[in-house]
Amino acid sequence: MQMTISGSTDYDSIITVADIKEHLRVTHDLEDDLIGAIRVAAVNFIENYCNVRLGSFTAYGYLPRWVGSYIPVGPVTAISAVEYETDNAGTLSTLDSSKWHVDTRSQPARISFSDYPAPYEHALMPIRITMTVGHAYDNIPGTLMQAIRLMCAHLYENRQDEVIGTITSRVKLGIDALVSGERIIYQA
């Protein structure tokens, strides 16, 4: 399934610069811009690593034919429409909701179809699924929040790509352990 997600992330609704500064034990305002940029990078890293969105977004999934499919991003909170192209002008018709079935409890969520009409035969991606995805800002799992804090600390303390002249090791039970239960693993 091909996906597009519309909307923009409100990073202050996820975690504020002040919250990150408290975690970093930074008491001055000299690096607020840097910490804000680190916050964006950390949130984006966690979202991409876990295949989740933090915040509520409208997303569109596209399929080449009527085939049951896993939805590669989540969590999926609602599917509002399934539409299909009917002609070469891209006219969309709505598939009756009794002809599609969704499982949003499993991760990744999945959708299947029954008794469906033929879409326009020359369209490359004639089926469009409209859905709402993401953890609401007031319901982001604590493990993801702590992973964001750890990533911010890592990026703040390590400002270049390589550290020379020291021996480093990963924090045991760090980010991987925190996000393992929240990851949506999807294989096409």
CSV table of C-alpha atoms in Angstrom, one decimal:
chain,number,residue,atom,x,y,z
A,1,MET,CA,0.0,0.0,0.0
A,2,GLN,CA,1.3,3.4,-0.9
A,3,MET,CA,0.6,6.2,1.7
A,4,THR,CA,0.4,9.9,1.9
A,5,ILE,CA,-0.2,11.8,5.1
A,6,SER,CA,-1.4,15.3,5.3
A,7,GLY,CA,-1.1,17.8,8.1
A,8,SER,CA,1.8,19.1,10.1
A,9,THR,CA,3.1,18.1,13.5
A,10,ASP,CA,2.6,20.4,16.5
A,11,TYR,CA,5.9,19.6,18.3
A,12,ASP,CA,4.9,21.7,21.3
A,13,SER,CA,1.9,19.4,21.8
A,14,ILE,CA,4.2,16.4,21.9
A,15,ILE,CA,7.0,17.8,24.1
A,16,THR,CA,8.0,21.4,24.8
A,17,VAL,CA,11.6,22.8,24.6
A,18,ALA,CA,11.2,23.5,28.3
A,19,ASP,CA,10.5,19.8,29.1
A,20,ILE,CA,13.6,18.8,27.1
A,21,LYS,CA,15.7,21.4,28.8
A,22,GLU,CA,14.6,20.0,32.2
A,23,HIS,CA,15.6,16.5,31.1
A,24,LEU,CA,18.9,17.8,29.8
A,25,ARG,CA,19.4,19.8,33.0
A,26,VAL,CA,20.0,23.0,30.9
A,27,THR,CA,19.2,26.1,32.8
A,28,HIS,CA,20.0,28.8,30.2
A,29,ASP,CA,18.2,30.0,27.1
A,30,LEU,CA,21.3,30.3,24.9
A,31,GLU,CA,20.6,27.0,23.0
A,32,ASP,CA,16.9,27.0,22.8
A,33,ASP,CA,17.0,27.0,19.0
A,34,LEU,CA,19.4,24.1,18.9
A,35,ILE,CA,17.2,22.2,21.4
A,36,GLY,CA,14.1,22.9,19.3
A,37,ALA,CA,15.9,21.5,16.2
A,38,ILE,CA,17.0,18.5,18.2
A,39,ARG,CA,13.4,17.9,19.3
A,40,VAL,CA,12.2,17.9,15.7
A,41,ALA,CA,14.9,15.4,14.7
A,42,ALA,CA,14.1,13.2,17.7
A,43,VAL,CA,10.4,13.1,17.1
A,44,ASN,CA,10.9,12.4,13.4
A,45,PHE,CA,13.3,9.6,14.2
A,46,ILE,CA,10.9,7.9,16.7
A,47,GLU,CA,8.0,8.2,14.2
A,48,ASN,CA,10.0,6.8,11.4
A,49,TYR,CA,11.6,4.0,13.4
A,50,CYS,CA,8.3,2.9,14.8
A,51,ASN,CA,6.1,3.6,11.8
A,52,VAL,CA,3.7,5.7,13.9
A,53,ARG,CA,2.6,9.3,13.9
A,54,LEU,CA,2.4,11.4,17.0
A,55,GLY,CA,-0.7,13.5,16.6
A,56,SER,CA,-3.9,12.9,14.6
A,57,PHE,CA,-3.5,13.0,10.8
A,58,THR,CA,-5.6,12.3,7.7
A,59,ALA,CA,-3.9,9.7,5.6
A,60,TYR,CA,-4.6,8.2,2.2
A,61,GLY,CA,-3.7,4.6,1.3
A,62,TYR,CA,-3.6,3.7,-2.4
A,63,LEU,CA,-3.9,0.1,-3.8
A,64,PRO,CA,-3.5,-1.1,-7.4
A,65,ARG,CA,-6.4,-3.6,-7.0
A,66,TRP,CA,-8.9,-4.9,-4.5
A,67,VAL,CA,-6.6,-6.9,-2.3
A,68,GLY,CA,-6.5,-7.3,1.5
A,69,SER,CA,-3.7,-5.2,2.8
A,70,TYR,CA,-1.9,-4.2,5.9
A,71,ILE,CA,-1.7,-0.4,6.6
A,72,PRO,CA,2.0,0.4,7.0
A,73,VAL,CA,1.6,3.3,9.5
A,74,GLY,CA,-0.4,3.7,12.6
A,75,PRO,CA,-2.0,3.5,14.8
A,76,VAL,CA,-5.1,3.6,12.6
A,77,THR,CA,-8.0,5.1,14.6
A,78,ALA,CA,-10.6,5.3,11.9
A,79,ILE,CA,-11.2,4.6,8.2
A,80,SER,CA,-13.8,7.0,6.8
A,81,ALA,CA,-14.0,6.1,3.1
A,82,VAL,CA,-12.9,3.7,0.4
A,83,GLU,CA,-13.1,5.1,-3.1
A,84,TYR,CA,-12.2,3.8,-6.5
A,85,GLU,CA,-11.6,5.4,-9.9
A,86,THR,CA,-14.3,4.7,-12.5
A,87,ASP,CA,-13.0,6.4,-15.6
A,88,ASN,CA,-9.9,8.0,-17.2
A,89,ALA,CA,-10.7,11.4,-15.7
A,90,GLY,CA,-10.1,10.1,-12.2
A,91,THR,CA,-13.7,10.2,-11.1
A,92,LEU,CA,-14.1,8.6,-7.7
A,93,SER,CA,-17.0,6.5,-6.5
A,94,THR,CA,-17.4,5.5,-2.9
A,95,LEU,CA,-17.5,1.8,-2.0
A,96,ASP,CA,-20.3,1.0,0.4
A,97,SER,CA,-18.9,0.4,4.0
A,98,SER,CA,-20.6,-3.0,4.1
A,99,LYS,CA,-18.1,-4.1,1.4
A,100,TRP,CA,-14.9,-3.4,3.4
A,101,HIS,CA,-13.8,-4.8,6.7
A,102,VAL,CA,-11.1,-3.3,9.0
A,103,ASP,CA,-9.1,-4.6,11.9
A,104,THR,CA,-7.7,-1.7,13.8
A,105,ARG,CA,-6.9,-3.7,16.9
A,106,SER,CA,-4.0,-5.5,15.4
A,107,GLN,CA,-0.8,-3.6,14.5
A,108,PRO,CA,-0.4,-3.1,11.7
A,109,ALA,CA,-4.0,-2.5,11.0
A,110,ARG,CA,-5.5,-4.3,8.0
A,111,ILE,CA,-8.3,-3.9,5.6
A,112,SER,CA,-10.1,-6.4,3.3
A,113,PHE,CA,-12.8,-6.2,0.7
A,114,SER,CA,-15.8,-8.3,-0.5
A,115,ASP,CA,-18.2,-8.0,-3.4
A,116,TYR,CA,-16.5,-5.1,-5.0
A,117,PRO,CA,-16.9,-3.5,-8.5
A,118,ALA,CA,-14.1,-3.3,-11.1
A,119,PRO,CA,-12.2,0.0,-11.0
A,120,TYR,CA,-11.0,1.7,-14.1
A,121,GLU,CA,-8.6,-0.8,-15.7
A,122,HIS,CA,-5.9,1.6,-16.8
A,123,ALA,CA,-5.5,3.4,-13.5
A,124,LEU,CA,-2.2,2.6,-11.7
A,125,MET,CA,-3.6,3.1,-8.2
A,126,PRO,CA,-7.4,3.2,-8.6
A,127,ILE,CA,-8.3,2.5,-4.9
A,128,ARG,CA,-8.0,5.2,-2.3
A,129,ILE,CA,-8.6,4.6,1.4
A,130,THR,CA,-9.1,7.7,3.7
A,131,MET,CA,-8.2,7.2,7.3
A,132,THR,CA,-7.1,8.8,10.5
A,133,VAL,CA,-3.8,7.7,11.9
A,134,GLY,CA,-1.6,8.6,14.9
A,135,HIS,CA,-1.5,8.8,18.7
A,136,ALA,CA,-3.6,11.7,19.9
A,137,TYR,CA,-1.3,14.4,21.5
A,138,ASP,CA,-2.8,13.7,24.9
A,139,ASN,CA,-2.4,9.9,24.5
A,140,ILE,CA,1.1,9.3,23.4
A,141,PRO,CA,2.6,6.3,25.1
A,142,GLY,CA,5.1,7.1,27.9
A,143,THR,CA,7.7,4.8,26.3
A,144,LEU,CA,7.7,6.9,23.2
A,145,MET,CA,8.0,10.1,25.2
A,146,GLN,CA,11.0,8.7,27.1
A,147,ALA,CA,12.6,7.5,23.9
A,148,ILE,CA,12.2,11.1,22.5
A,149,ARG,CA,13.9,12.4,25.6
A,150,LEU,CA,16.8,9.9,25.3
A,151,MET,CA,17.2,10.7,21.6
A,152,CYS,CA,17.3,14.5,22.4
A,153,ALA,CA,20.0,13.8,25.1
A,154,HIS,CA,22.0,11.8,22.7
A,155,LEU,CA,21.8,14.4,19.9
A,156,TYR,CA,22.6,17.2,22.4
A,157,GLU,CA,25.6,15.5,23.8
A,158,ASN,CA,27.0,14.1,20.5
A,159,ARG,CA,26.9,17.0,18.0
A,160,GLN,CA,29.0,15.3,15.3
A,161,ASP,CA,28.8,12.1,13.3
A,162,GLU,CA,31.8,10.5,14.9
A,163,VAL,CA,33.5,10.6,18.3
A,164,ILE,CA,37.2,10.2,18.2
A,165,GLY,CA,39.5,9.1,21.0
A,166,THR,CA,36.9,7.6,23.3
A,167,ILE,CA,35.3,4.2,23.8
A,168,THR,CA,31.5,4.4,23.7
A,169,SER,CA,28.7,1.9,24.3
A,170,ARG,CA,25.0,2.0,24.0
A,171,VAL,CA,22.8,2.6,27.0
A,172,LYS,CA,21.5,-0.8,28.0
A,173,LEU,CA,17.7,-1.0,27.7
A,174,GLY,CA,17.7,2.3,25.9
A,175,ILE,CA,15.6,3.5,23.0
A,176,ASP,CA,15.3,0.1,21.3
A,177,ALA,CA,13.8,-1.4,24.5
A,178,LEU,CA,11.5,1.5,25.1
A,179,VAL,CA,10.0,1.5,21.6
A,180,SER,CA,9.9,-2.2,20.8
A,181,GLY,CA,6.3,-2.6,22.0
A,182,GLU,CA,5.1,0.4,20.0
A,183,ARG,CA,6.7,-0.4,16.6
A,184,ILE,CA,4.5,-1.3,13.7
A,185,ILE,CA,6.5,-3.7,11.6
A,186,TYR,CA,5.3,-4.0,8.0
A,187,GLN,CA,6.6,-5.9,5.1
A,188,ALA,CA,5.2,-5.5,1.7
